[in-house]
Coordinates of C-alpha atoms and ligand atoms in Angstrom, one line a residue:
X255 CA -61.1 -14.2 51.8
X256 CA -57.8 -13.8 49.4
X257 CA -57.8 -15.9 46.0
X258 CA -54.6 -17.9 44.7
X259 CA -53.6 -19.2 42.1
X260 CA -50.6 -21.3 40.0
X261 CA -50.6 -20.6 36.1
X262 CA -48.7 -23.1 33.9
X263 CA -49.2 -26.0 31.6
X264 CA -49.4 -29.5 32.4
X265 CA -50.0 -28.6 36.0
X266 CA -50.7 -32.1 37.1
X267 CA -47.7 -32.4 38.8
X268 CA -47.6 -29.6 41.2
X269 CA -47.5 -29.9 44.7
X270 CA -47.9 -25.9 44.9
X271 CA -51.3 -26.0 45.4
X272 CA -50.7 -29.1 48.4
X273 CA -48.4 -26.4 49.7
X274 CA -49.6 -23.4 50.0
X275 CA -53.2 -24.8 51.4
X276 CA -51.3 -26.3 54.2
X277 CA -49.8 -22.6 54.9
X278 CA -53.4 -20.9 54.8
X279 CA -54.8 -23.5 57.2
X280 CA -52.4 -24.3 59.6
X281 CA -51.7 -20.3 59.8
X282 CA -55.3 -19.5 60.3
X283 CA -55.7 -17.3 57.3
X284 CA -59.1 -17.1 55.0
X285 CA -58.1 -17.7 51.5
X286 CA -57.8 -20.1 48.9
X287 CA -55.1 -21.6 46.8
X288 CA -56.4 -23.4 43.2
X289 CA -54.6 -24.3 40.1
X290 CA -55.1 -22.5 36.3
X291 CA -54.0 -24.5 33.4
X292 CA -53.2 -21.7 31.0
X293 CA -52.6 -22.8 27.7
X294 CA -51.8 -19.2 26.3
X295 CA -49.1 -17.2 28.2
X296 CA -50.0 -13.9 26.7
X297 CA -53.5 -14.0 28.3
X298 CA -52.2 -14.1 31.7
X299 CA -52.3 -10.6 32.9
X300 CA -56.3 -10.8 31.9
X301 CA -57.0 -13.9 33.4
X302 CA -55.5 -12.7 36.7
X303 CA -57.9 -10.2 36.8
X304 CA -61.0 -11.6 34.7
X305 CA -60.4 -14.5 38.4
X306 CA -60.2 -12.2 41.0
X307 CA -57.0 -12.7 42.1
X308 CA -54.6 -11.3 45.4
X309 CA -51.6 -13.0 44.0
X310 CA -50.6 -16.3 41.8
X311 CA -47.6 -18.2 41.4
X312 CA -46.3 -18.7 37.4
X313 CA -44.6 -22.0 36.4
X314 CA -43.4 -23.5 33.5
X315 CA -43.6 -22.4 30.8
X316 CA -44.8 -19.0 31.6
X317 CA -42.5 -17.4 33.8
X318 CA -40.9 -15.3 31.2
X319 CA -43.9 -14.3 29.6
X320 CA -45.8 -13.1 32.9
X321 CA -42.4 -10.9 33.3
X322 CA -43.6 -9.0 30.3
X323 CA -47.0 -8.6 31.4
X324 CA -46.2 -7.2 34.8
X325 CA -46.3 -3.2 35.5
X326 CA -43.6 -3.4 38.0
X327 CA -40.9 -5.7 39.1
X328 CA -39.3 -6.4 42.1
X329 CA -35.4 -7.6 42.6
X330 CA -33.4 -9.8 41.2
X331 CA -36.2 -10.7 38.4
X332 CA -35.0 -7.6 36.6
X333 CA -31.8 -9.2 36.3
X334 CA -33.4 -12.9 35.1
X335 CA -36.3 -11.2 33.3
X336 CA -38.8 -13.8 34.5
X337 CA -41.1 -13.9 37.2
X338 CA -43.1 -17.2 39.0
X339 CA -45.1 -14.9 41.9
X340 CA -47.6 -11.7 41.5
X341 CA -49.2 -9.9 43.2
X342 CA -52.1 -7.5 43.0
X343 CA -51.4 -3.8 43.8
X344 CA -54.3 -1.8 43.1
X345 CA -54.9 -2.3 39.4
X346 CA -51.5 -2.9 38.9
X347 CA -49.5 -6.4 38.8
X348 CA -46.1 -6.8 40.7
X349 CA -43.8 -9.5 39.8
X350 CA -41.3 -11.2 41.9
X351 CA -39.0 -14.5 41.9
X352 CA -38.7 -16.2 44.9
X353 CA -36.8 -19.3 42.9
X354 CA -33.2 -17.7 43.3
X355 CA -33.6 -16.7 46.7
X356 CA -35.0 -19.8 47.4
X357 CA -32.3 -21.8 46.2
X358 CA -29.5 -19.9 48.1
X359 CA -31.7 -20.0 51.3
X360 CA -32.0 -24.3 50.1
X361 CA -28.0 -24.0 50.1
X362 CA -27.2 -21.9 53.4
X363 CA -25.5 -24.7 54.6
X364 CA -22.6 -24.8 51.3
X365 CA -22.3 -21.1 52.0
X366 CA -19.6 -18.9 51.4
X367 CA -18.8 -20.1 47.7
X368 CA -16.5 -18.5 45.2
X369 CA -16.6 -20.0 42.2
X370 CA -19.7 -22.3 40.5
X371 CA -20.8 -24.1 37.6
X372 CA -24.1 -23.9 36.5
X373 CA -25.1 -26.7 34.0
X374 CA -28.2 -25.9 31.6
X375 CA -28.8 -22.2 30.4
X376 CA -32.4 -22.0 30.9
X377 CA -34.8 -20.4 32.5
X378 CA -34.1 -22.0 36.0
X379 CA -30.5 -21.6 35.1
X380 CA -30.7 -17.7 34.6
X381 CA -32.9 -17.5 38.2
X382 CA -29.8 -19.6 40.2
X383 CA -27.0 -17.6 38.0
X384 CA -28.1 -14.4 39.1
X385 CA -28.8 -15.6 42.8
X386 CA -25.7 -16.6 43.3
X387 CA -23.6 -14.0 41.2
X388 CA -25.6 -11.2 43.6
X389 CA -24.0 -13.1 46.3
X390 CA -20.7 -12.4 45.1
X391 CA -19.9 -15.8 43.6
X392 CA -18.5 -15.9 40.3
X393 CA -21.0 -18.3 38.0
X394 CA -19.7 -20.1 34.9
X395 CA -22.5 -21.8 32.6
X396 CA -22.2 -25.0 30.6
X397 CA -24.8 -25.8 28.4
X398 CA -25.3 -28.5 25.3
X399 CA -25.6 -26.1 22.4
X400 CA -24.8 -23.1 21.9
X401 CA -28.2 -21.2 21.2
X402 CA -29.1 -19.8 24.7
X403 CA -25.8 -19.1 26.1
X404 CA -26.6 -15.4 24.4
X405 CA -29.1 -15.1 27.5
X406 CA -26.1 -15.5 29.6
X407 CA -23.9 -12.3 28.6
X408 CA -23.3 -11.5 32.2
X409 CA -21.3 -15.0 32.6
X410 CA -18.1 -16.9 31.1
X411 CA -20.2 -19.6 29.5
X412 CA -19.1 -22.7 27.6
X413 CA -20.6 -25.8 25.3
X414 CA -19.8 -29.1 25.7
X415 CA -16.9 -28.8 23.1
X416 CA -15.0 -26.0 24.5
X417 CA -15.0 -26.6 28.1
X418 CA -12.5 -27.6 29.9
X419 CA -12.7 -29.1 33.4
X420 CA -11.7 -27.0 36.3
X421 CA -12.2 -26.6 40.5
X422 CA -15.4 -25.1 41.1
X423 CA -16.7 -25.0 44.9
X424 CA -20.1 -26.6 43.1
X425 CA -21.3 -27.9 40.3
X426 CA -24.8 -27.3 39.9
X427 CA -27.3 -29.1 37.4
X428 CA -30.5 -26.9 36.2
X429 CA -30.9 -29.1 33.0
X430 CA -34.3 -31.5 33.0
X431 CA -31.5 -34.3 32.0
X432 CA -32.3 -37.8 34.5
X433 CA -35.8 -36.4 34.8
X434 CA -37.7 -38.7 32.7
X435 CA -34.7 -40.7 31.2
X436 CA -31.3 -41.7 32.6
X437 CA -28.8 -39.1 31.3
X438 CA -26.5 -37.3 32.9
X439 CA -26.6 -33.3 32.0
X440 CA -23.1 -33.5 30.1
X441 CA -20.6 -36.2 29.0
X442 CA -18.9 -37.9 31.6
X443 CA -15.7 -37.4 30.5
X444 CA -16.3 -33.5 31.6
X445 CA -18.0 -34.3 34.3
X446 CA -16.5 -37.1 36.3
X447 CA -13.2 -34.7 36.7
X448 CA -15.0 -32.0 37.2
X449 CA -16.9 -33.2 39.7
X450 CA -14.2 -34.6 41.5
X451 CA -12.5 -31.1 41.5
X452 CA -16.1 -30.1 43.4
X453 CA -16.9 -29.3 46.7
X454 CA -20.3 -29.8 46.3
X455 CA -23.4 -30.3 43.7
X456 CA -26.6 -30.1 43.5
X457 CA -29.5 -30.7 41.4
X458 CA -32.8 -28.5 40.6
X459 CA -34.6 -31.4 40.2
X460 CA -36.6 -33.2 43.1
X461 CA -38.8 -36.2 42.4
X462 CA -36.3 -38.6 41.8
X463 CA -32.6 -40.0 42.6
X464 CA -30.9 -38.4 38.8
X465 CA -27.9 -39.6 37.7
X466 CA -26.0 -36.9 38.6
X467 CA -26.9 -36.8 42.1
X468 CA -25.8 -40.5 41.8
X469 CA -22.7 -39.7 40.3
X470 CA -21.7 -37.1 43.5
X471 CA -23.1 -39.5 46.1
X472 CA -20.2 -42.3 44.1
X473 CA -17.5 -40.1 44.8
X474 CA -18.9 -39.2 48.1
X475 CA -19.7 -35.4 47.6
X476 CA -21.9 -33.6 49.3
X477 CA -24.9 -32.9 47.3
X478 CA -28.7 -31.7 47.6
X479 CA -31.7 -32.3 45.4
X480 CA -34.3 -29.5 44.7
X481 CA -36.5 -30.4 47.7
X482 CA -35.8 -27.4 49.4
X483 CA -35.3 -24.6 46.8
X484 CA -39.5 -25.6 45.9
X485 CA -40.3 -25.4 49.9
X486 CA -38.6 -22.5 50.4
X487 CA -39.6 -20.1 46.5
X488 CA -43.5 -21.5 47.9
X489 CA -42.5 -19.9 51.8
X490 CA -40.8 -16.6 50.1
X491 CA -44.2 -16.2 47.7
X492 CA -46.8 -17.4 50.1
X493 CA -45.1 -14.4 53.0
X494 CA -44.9 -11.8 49.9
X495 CA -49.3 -12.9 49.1
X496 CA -49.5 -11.5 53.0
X497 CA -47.0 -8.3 52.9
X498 CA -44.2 -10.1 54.2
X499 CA -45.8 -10.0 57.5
X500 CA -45.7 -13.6 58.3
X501 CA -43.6 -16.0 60.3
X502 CA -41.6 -18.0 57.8
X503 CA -40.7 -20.5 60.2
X504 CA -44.9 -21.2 60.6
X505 CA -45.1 -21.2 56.9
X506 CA -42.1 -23.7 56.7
X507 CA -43.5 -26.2 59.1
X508 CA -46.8 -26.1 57.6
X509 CA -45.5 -26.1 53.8
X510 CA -43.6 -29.3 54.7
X511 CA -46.4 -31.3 55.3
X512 CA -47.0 -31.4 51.4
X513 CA -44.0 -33.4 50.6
X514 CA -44.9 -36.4 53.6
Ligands
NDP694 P1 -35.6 -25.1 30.2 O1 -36.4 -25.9 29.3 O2 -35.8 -23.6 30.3 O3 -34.0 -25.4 30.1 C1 -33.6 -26.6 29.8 C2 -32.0 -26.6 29.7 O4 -31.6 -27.9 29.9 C3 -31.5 -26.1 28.4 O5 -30.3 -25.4 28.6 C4 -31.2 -27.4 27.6 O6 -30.1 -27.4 26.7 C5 -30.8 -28.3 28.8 N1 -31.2 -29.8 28.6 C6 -32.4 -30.3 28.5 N2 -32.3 -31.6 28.3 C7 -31.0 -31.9 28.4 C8 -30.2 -33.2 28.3 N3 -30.8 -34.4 28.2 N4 -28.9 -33.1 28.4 C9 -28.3 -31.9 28.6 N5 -28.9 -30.7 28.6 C10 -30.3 -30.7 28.5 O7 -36.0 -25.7 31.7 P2 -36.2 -25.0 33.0 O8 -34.9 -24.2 33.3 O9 -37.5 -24.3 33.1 O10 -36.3 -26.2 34.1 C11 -35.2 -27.1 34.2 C12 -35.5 -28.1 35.3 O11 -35.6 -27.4 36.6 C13 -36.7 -28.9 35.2 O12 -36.4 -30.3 35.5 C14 -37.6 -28.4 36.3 O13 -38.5 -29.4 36.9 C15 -36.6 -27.9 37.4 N6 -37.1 -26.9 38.3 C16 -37.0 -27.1 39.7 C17 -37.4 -26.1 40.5 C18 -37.3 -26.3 42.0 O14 -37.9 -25.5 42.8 N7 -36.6 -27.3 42.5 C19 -37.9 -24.8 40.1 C20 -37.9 -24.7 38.6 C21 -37.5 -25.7 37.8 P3 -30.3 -26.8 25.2 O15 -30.3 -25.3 25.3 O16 -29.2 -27.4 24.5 O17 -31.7 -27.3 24.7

């Protein structure tokens, strides 16, 4: 029997748990998948271990801090220096991120892109920069103020008062703007001709219709919500908890039964 769990804080709203017991039932495999609301990020290493557990997913707002507290890490979370799946390896705690290669997997069919712009500079932002720029796309961010863009050194990166707009293949929003209120991630006198410079756009978030996606579907762009980048960072952890021995087509199928 193999123990799972998420770590993050308010948890209430994840559908990880939903997911991933789907995946260990409808795969036949003996484990369970629970939920840790960890108020402290710094005692996450300890708590992994004080619970007994073969591997656990991180969420907000821990992912950064569980990459400090791993012993090794794997891929392109070097480059975005936080994690949001471990795993046990003898004593020792691995860390992965499955968010940026689920988001390019969630974006297969927009592929090959050249040029994007990522709106928002943080921690999802660094996770879809770095997917995409080890792709061989060349990422530009815009973000509100100034502060984080220092996280960003790899990357052109502007604020709302020296950007320009230009042609990007797509525009992508990773800011938490439209979630709870009705704003759009920048001013719409950037975006509007930006976005109609835009192949495509996309938006992190996935429990609603944001503004932005609204915007795009206006002047008839092709654009995705962030649906499929959450199936798909669940499928990539849940196949990493079992060796990357697993069908992901089976874990796929059974994964999507959360969101019905
Ligand atoms: P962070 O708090 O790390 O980053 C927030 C960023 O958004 C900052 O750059 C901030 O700008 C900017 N921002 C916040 N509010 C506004 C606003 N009203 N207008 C413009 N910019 C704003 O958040 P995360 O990166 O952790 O998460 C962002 C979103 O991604 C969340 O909505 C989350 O639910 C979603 N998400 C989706 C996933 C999926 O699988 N689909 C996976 C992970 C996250 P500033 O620096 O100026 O404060």
């Amino acid at each position: 029997m193999k123990h799972f769990t998420i770590f993050g804080n308010p948890l209430s709203h994840s559908i990880s748990p939903l997911m991933h017991t789907y995946a260990l039932k409808d795969l036949n495999l003996k484990g369970e998948y629970l939920k840790h609301e960890l108020i402290d990020g710094t005692k996450l290493k300890e708590t992994f271990f004080d619970l007994s557990l073969d591997g656990a997913n991180v969420t907000i707002p821990h992912k950064e801090i569980a990459y400090k507290q791993c012993d090794e890490i794997k891929g392109v979370a070097k480059s975005i220096k936080a994690v949001n799946t471990l795993i046990k390896r003898d004593k020792n705690l691995i860390g992965y991120n499955t968010d940026a290669p689920g988001f390019l997997m969630s974006i297969q069919d927009f592929l090959p892109l050249d040029f994007a712009l990522v709106i928002g500079a943080g921690g999802t932002a660094k996770a879809l920069s770095y997917a995409l720029l080890k792709k061989g796309v060349c990422v530009e961010i815009l973000n509100r103020s100034e502060g984080r863009l220092k996280d960003f050194k790899d990357f052109s990166s502007f604020t709302w008062d020296t950007f320009s707009p230009k042609k990007y293949d797509i525009i992508i929003n990773t800011t938490s703007a439209g979630l709870h209120d009705n704003d759009l991630p920048a001013p719409k006198k950037l975006l509007l001709p930006t976005l109609k410079l835009a192949k495509y756009s996309f938006d992190v978030i996935y429990h609603k219709q944001t503004p932005f996606n609204l915007l795009s579907k206006e002047l008839d762009k092709p654009f995705k919500d962030g649906k499929n980048m959450l199936l798909y960072q669940g499928v990539l952890a849940f196949n990493l908890f079992f060796d990357n021995r697993l069908n992901e087509s089976l874990i796929t199928k059974a994964m999507q039964k959360a969101f019905n």
